[in-house]
Coordinates of C-alpha atoms and ligand atoms in Angstrom, one line a residue:
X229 CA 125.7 75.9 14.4
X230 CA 124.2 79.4 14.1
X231 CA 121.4 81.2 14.9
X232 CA 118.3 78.9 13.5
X233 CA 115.5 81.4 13.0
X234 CA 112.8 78.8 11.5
X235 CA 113.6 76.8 14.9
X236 CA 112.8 79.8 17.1
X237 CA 109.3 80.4 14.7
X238 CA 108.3 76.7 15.2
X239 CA 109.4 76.6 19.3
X240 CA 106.7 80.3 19.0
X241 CA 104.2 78.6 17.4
X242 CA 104.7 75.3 19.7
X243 CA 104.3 77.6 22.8
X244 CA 101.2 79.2 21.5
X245 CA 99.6 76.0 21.8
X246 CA 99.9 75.7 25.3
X247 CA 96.4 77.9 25.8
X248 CA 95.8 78.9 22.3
X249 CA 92.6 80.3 22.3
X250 CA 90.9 79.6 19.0
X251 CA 90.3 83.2 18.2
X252 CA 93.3 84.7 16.2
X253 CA 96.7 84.1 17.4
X254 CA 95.4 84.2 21.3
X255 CA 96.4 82.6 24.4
X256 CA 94.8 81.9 27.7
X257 CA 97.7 80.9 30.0
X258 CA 96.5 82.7 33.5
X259 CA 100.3 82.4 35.9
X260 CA 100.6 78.5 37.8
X261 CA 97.2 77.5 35.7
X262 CA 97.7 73.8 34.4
X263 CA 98.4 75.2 30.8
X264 CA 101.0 77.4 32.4
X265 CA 102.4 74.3 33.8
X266 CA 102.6 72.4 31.6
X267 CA 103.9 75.6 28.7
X268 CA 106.9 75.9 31.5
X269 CA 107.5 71.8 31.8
X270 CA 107.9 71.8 27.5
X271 CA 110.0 75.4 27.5
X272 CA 112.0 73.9 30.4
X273 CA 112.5 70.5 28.3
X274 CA 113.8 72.5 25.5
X275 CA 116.7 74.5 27.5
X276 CA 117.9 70.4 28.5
X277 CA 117.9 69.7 25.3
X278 CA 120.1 72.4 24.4
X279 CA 122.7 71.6 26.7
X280 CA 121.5 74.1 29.4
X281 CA 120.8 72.8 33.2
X282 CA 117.4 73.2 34.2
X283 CA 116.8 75.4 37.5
X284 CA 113.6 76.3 39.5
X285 CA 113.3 79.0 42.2
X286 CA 110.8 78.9 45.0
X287 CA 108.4 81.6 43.0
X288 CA 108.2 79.9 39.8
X289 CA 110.9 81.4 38.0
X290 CA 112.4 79.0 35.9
X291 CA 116.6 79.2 34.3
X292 CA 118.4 77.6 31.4
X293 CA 121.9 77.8 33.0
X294 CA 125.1 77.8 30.5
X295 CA 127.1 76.8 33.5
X296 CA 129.4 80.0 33.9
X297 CA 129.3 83.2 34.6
X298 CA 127.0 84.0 31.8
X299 CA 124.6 87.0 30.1
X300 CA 120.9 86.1 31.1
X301 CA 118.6 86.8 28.5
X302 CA 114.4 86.0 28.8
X303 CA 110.9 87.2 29.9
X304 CA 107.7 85.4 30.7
X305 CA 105.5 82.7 29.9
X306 CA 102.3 83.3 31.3
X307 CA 99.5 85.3 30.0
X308 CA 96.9 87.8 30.8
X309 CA 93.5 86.5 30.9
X310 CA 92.9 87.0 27.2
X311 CA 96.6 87.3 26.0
X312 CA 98.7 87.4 22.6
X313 CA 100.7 85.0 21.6
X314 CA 103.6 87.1 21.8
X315 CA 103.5 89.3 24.9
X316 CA 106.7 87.1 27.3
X317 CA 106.7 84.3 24.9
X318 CA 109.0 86.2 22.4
X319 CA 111.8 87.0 25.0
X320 CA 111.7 83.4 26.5
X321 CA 111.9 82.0 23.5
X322 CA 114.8 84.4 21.8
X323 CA 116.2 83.9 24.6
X324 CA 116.0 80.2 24.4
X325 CA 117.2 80.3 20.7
X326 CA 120.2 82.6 21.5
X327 CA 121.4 80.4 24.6
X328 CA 121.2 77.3 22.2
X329 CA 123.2 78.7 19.5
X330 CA 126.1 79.8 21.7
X331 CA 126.0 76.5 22.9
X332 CA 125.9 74.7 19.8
X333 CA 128.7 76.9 18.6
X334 CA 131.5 76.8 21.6
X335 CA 130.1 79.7 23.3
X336 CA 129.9 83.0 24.7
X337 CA 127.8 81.3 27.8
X338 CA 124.3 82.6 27.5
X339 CA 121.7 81.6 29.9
X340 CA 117.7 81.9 29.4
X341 CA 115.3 82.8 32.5
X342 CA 111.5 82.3 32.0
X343 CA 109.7 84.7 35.0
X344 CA 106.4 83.8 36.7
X345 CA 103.7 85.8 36.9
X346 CA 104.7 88.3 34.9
X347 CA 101.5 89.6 34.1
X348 CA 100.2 90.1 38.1
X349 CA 97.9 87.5 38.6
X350 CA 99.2 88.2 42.0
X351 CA 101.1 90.9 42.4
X352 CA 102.6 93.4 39.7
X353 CA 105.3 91.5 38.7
X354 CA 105.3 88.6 40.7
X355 CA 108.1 86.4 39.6
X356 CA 111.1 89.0 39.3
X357 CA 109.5 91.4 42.5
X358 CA 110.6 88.2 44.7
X359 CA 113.5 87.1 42.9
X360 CA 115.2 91.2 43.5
X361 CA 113.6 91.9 46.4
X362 CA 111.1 94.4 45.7
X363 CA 108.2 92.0 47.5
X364 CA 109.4 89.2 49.9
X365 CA 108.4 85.9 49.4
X366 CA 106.6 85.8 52.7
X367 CA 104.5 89.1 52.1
X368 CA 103.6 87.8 47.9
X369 CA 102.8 84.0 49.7
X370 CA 99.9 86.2 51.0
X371 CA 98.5 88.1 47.7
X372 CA 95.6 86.8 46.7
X373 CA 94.4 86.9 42.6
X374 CA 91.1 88.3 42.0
X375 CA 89.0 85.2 42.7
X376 CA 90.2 84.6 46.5
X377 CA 93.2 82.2 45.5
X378 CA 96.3 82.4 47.8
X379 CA 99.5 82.5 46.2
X380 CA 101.1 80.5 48.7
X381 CA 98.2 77.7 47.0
X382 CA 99.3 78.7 44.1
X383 CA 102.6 78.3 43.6
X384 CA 102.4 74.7 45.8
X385 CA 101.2 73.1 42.6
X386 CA 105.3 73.6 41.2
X387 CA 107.4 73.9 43.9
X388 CA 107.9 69.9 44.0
X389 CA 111.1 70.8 41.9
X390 CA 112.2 74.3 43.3
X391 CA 115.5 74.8 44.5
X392 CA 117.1 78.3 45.8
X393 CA 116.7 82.1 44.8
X394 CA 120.0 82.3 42.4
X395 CA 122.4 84.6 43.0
X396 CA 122.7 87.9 40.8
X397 CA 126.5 87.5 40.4
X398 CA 126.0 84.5 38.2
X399 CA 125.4 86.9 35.4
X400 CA 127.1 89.5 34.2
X401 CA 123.7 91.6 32.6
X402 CA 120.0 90.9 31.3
X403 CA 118.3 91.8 27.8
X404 CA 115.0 91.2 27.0
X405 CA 113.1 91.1 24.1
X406 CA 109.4 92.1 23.5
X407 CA 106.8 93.6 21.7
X408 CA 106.4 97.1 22.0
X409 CA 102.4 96.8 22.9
X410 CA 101.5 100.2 21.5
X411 CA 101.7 102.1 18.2
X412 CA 105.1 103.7 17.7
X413 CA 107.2 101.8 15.9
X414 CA 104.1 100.5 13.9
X415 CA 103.1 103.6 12.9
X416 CA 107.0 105.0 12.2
X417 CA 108.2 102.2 10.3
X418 CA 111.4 101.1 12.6
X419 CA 111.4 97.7 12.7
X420 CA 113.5 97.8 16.3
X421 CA 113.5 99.9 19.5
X422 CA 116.2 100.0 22.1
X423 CA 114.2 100.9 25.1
X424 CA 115.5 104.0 26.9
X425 CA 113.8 103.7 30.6
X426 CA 110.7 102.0 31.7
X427 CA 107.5 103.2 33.5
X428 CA 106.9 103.2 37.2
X429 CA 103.6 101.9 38.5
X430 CA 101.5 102.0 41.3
X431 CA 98.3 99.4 41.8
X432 CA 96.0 98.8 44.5
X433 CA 92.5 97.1 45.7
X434 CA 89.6 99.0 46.5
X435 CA 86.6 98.2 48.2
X436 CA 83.3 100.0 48.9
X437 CA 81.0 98.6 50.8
X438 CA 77.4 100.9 51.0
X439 CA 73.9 98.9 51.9
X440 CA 72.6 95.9 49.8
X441 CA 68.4 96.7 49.4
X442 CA 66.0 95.9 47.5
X443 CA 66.1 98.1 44.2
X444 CA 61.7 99.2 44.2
X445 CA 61.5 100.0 47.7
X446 CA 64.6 101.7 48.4
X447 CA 64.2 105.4 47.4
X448 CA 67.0 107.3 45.7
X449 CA 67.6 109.7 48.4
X450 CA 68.1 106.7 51.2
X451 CA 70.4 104.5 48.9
X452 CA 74.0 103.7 49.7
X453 CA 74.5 102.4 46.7
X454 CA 78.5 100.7 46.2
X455 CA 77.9 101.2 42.1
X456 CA 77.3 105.1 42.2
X457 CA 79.7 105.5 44.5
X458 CA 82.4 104.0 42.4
X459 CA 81.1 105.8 39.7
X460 CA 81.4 109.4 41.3
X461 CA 84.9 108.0 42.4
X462 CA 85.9 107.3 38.7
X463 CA 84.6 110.6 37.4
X464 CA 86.5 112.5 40.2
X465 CA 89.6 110.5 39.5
X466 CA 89.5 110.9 36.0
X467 CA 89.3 114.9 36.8
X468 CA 91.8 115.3 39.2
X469 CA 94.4 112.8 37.8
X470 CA 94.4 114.6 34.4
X471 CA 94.2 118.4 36.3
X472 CA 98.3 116.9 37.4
X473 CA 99.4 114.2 34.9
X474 CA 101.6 114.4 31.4
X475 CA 100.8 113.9 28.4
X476 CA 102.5 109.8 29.3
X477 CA 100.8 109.8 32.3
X478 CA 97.9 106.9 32.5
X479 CA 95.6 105.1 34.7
X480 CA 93.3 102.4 34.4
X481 CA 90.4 100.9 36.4
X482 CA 90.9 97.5 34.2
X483 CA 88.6 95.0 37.5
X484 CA 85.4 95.9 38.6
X485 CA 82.9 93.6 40.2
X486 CA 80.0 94.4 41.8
X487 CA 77.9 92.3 44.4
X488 CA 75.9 90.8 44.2
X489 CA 75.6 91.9 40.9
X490 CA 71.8 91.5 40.0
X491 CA 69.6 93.4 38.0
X492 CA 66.5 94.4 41.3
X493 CA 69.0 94.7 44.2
X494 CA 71.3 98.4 45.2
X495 CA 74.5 97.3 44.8
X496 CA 76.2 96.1 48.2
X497 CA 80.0 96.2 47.4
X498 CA 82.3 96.8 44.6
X499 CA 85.5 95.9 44.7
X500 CA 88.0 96.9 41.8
X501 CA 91.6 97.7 41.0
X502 CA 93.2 100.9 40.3
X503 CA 96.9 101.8 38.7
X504 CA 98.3 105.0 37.2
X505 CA 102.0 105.0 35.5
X506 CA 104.7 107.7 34.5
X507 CA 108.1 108.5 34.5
X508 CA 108.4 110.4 37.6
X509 CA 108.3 109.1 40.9
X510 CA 107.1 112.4 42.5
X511 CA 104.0 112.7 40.3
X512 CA 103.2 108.8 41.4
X513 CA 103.3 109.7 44.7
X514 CA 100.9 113.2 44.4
X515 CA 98.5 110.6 42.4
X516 CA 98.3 108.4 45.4
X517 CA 97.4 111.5 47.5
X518 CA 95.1 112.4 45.2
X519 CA 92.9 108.8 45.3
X520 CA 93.2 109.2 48.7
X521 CA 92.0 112.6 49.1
X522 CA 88.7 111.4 46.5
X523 CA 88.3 107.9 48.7
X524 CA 87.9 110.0 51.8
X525 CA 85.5 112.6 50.1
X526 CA 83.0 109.3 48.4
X527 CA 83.1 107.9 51.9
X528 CA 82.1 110.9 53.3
X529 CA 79.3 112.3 51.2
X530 CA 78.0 108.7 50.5
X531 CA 77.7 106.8 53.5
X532 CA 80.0 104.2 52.6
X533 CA 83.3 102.6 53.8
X534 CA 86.1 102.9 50.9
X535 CA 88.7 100.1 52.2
X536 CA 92.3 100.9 50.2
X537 CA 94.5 97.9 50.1
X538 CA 97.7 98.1 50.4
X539 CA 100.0 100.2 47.4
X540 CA 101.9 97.8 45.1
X541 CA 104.5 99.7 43.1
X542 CA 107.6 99.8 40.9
X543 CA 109.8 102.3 40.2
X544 CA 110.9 103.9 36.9
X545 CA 114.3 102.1 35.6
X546 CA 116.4 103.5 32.8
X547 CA 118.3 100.9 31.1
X548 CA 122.0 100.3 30.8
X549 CA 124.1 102.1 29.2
X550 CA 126.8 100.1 27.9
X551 CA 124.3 97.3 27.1
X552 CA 122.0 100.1 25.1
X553 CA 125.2 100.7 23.5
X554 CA 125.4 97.3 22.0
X555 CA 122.1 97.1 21.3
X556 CA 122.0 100.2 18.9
X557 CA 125.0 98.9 17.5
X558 CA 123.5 95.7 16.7
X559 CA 120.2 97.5 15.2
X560 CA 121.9 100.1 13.3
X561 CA 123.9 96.8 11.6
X562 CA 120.9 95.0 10.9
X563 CA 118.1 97.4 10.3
X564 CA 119.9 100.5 9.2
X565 CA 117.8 103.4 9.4
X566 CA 115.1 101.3 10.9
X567 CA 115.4 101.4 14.3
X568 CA 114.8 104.0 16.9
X569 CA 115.3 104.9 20.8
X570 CA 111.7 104.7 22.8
X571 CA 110.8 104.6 26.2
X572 CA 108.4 101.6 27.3
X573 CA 104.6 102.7 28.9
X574 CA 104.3 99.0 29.6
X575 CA 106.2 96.8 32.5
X576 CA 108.3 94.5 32.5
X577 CA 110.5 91.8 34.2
X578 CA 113.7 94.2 33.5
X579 CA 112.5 97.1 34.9
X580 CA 112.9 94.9 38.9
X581 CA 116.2 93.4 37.0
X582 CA 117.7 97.1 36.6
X583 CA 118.1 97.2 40.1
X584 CA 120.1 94.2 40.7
X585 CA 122.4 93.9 37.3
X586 CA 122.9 95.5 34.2
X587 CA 119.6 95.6 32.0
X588 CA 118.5 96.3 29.0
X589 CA 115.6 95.6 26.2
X590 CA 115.2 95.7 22.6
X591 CA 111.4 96.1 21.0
X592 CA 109.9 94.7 17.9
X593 CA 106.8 96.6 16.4
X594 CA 103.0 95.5 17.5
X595 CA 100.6 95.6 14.5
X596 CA 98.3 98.2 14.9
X597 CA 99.5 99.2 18.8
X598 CA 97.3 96.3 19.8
X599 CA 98.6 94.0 23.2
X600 CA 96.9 92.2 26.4
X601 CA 94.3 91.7 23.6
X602 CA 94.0 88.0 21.4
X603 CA 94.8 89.6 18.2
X604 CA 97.7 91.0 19.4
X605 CA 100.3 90.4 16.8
X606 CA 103.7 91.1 14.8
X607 CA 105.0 90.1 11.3
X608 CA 107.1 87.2 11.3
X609 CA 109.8 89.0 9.6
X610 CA 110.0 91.7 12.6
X611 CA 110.5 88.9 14.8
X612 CA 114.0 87.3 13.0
X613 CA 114.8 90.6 12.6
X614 CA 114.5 91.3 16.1
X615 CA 116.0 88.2 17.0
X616 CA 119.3 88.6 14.8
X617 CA 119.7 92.1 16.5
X618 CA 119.7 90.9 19.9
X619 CA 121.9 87.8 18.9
X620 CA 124.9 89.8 17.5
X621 CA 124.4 92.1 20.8
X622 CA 124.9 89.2 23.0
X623 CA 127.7 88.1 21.3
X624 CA 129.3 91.2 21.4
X625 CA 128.9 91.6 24.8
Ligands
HGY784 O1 101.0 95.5 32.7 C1 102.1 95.5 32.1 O2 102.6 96.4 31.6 C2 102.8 94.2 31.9 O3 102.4 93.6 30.7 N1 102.5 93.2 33.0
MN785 MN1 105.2 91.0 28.8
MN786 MN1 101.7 91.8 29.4

C-alpha cells in the first residue's frame, strides 16, 4: 500500500484527544503527565500495529524500529502547558505514517522516534539532550520542573518498560517534520520550508530573594522588595540585550512567580526563568555576560541576593546537506514554486540530533505565525502536502 493521508489526519485528530483542551484545536499534555502516558502507550500501539518493534529508552524516548539499519524519522508528543495540536504531534505522526507505508509496501526501512520532553518541562530539550549527550542522565535525573518535581520522580512513572539508550549507527539520518511556529511561510505563501540551520539557546533559573514585610508599615525607602528588583532587572536586560543583539536575536522572561504573592505583603522572592536565542554562539555567550553583569548591579544597589542557576544551552546546528538536498528536491516536485529555504527561531529535537547523525527538517506553514498557544493551527491541505514531500524524500534517500 501507499502513503494513506486520510489515515495520518484521523491518527492527528486521535492524538489530539489525548489532552484536548476544549478551546480550539488545543492540547494540555505537560511531558510524563498521565495524558502524556497514556498519548505515548496509543502512539506506541500504532508503530506494533504497523509491523514496527516497540522500543523504550531510560528518558522516555520512545522508537518504532523497522528492524535494519534504517532512516529515523519523528518529533514529540508532549506539549507546552497550553499547546497546539500540532507542535511534535505532526512529526511523530508523519513519521509514523511514512514508517507504515514502507512497511506495508516491501520497504526502504523507515523507523519512527517519539522524544520526551520536548518542550523542557525539565530541561531544554530533555528527551534528545540525554539521548546525544548534551545533558547526562544522571545531571537531568536532578532537574526539577517549575513546581518542585524531580525528574528522576518523574520519569519513574514509565521506566517499567525502558530498555537501553540505542545506538546512533542504527540509522543512517533523521528528518523531522513541523510547523514552522511563526509567520513566514504564512505570510509568503510557500506551502513548505527546508530548514537551513536552527537557533542556539541558552535558559536559566533566577532567584531574588529581598525582605518579605508588611506592605503599610514598610516605607519605600527601607523596602527590599524581590518584585521591583526583577523589574529594574527586566528593564536593564531589555536595554542592554538589544544595545548587542540582531535583528533574530530574542529573549524571553516566559516564568515568573512571586512569593508569597499577596496583595498587603513586599514581595519576598521571585523566582523566574530567562532564555535569549540567535545564530551565533559568540553573541550567546556576551548575553550571558551581560545578565550577569545586570544580576550583580540589582543585587548590589538593592539589597538583595540574585541566585543564577546553572546555564542550560544548545548550540546552533545547520542541517544536512545531502538530506536538504532531497528534501528541496522533493518540495520543488510537489509544490513547485511553493516552497522556500528558512532558518528555524524555534528548537527542536534535531538540532541535539545534528550532532550525532545526519539531520534535517522540512516546515509546513502556521496560520497566522501563531504556536505554544491553543489556537495554534495549519490547513489540513498544508499538512498532506507536507507529508507527501517528506515521504518521496525518504524514499529517495
Ligand atoms: O521552545 C522551543 O523552541 C521548543 O518548542 N521547545
Ligand atoms: Mn515542537
Ligand atoms: Mn514547542
Amino acid at each position: 500500500m501507499s502513503l494513506n493521508c486520510d489515515r495520518f489526519l484521523d491518527d492527528l485528530h486521535r492524538l489530539r484527544s489525548f489532552g484536548a483542551s476544549g478551546q480550539g484545536k488545543g492540547v494540555v499534555r505537560p511531558a510524563y503527565s498521565a495524558v502524556d502516558i497514556a498519548a505515548r502507550r496509543w502512539l506506541a500501539g500504532r508503530m506494533e500495529e504497523a509491523g514496527l518493534t516497540v522500543h523504550l529508552d531510560p528518558i522516555g524516548n520512545c522508537f518504532g524500529l523497522a528492524g535494519e539499519k534504517s532512516l529515523l524519522i519523528g518529533s514529540h508528543s508532549d506539549s507546552q502547558p497550553e499547546g497546539g495540536w500540532l507542535d511534535g504531534a505532526l512529526g511523530v505522526v508523519a513519521g509514523l505514517e511514512i514508517a507504515r507505508a514502507a512497511k506495508e509496501a516491501g520497504g526502504p526501512p523507515i523507523s519512527v522516534v517519539n522524544f520526551q520532553d520536548e518542550e523542557g518541562r525539565f530541561g531544554i530539550l530533555t528527551g534528545s539532550d540525554v539521548w546525544t549527550g548534551n545533558v547526562s542522565l544522571a545531571e537531568a535525573d536532578q532537574l526539577t520542573d517549575t513546581g518542585g518535581v524531580v525528574l528522576s520522580t518523574a520519569r519513574a512513572r514509565m521506566s517499567g518498560r525502558a530498555k537501553d539508550f540505542l545506538p546512533y549507527d542504527m540509522f543512517t539520518g533523521f528528518i523531522e517534520m513541523h510547523i514552522e511556529q511563526g509567520p513566514g511561510m504564512d505570510v509568503s505563501g510557500d506551502q513548505v520550508g527546508v530548514v537551513s540551520d536552527i537557533v542556539g539557546i541558552r535558559e536559566l533559573r533566577i532567584v531574588i530573594n529581598g525582605r518579605q514585610n508588611h506592605a503599610g508599615t514598610t516605607p519605600m525607602a527601607l523596602r527590599q522588595d524581590a518584585f521591583q528588583a526583577l523589574c529594574d532587572f527586566n528593564q536593564r536586560i531589555n536595554q542592554r540585550f538589544a544595545e548587542v543583539a540582531t535583528s533574530t536575536t530574542v529573549w524571553t522572561l516566559g516564568h515568573a512567580e512571586l512569593s508569597p504573592n499577596a496583595s498587603s505583603v513586599v514581595p519576598g522572592t521571585v523566582r523566574f526563568a530567562l532564555q535569549w536565542r540567535d545564530g551565533d554562539p559568540a553573541l550567546l555567550l556576551a548575553l550571558e555576560e551581560i545578565m550577569r553583569a545586570v544580576a550583580a548591579e540589582i543585587a548590589q544597589e538593592r539589597g538583595v541576593t540574585v541566585e543564577l542557576g546553572t546555564v542550560g544551552g544548545i548550540e546552533p546546528a545547520a542541517m544536512d546537506p545531502h538530506l536538504k538536498a532531497a528534501l528541496r528536491q522533493a518540495a520543488e516536485d510537489q509544490a513547485p514554486g511553493k516552497w522556500r529555504d528558512l532558518p528555524s527561531g524555534a528548537l527542536h529535537d534535531a538540532a541535539n540530533m545534528a550532532r550525532v547523525m545526519p539531520t534535517a527538517m522540512l516546515f509546513v506553514p502556521s496560520i497566522g505565525g501563531i504556536s505554544h498557544a491553543f489556537d495554534e493551527d495549519t490547513k489540513e491541505e498544508d499538512l498532506v502536502k507536507g507529508l507527501e514531500v517528506l515521504h518521496q524524500a525518504a524514499l529517495s534517500l
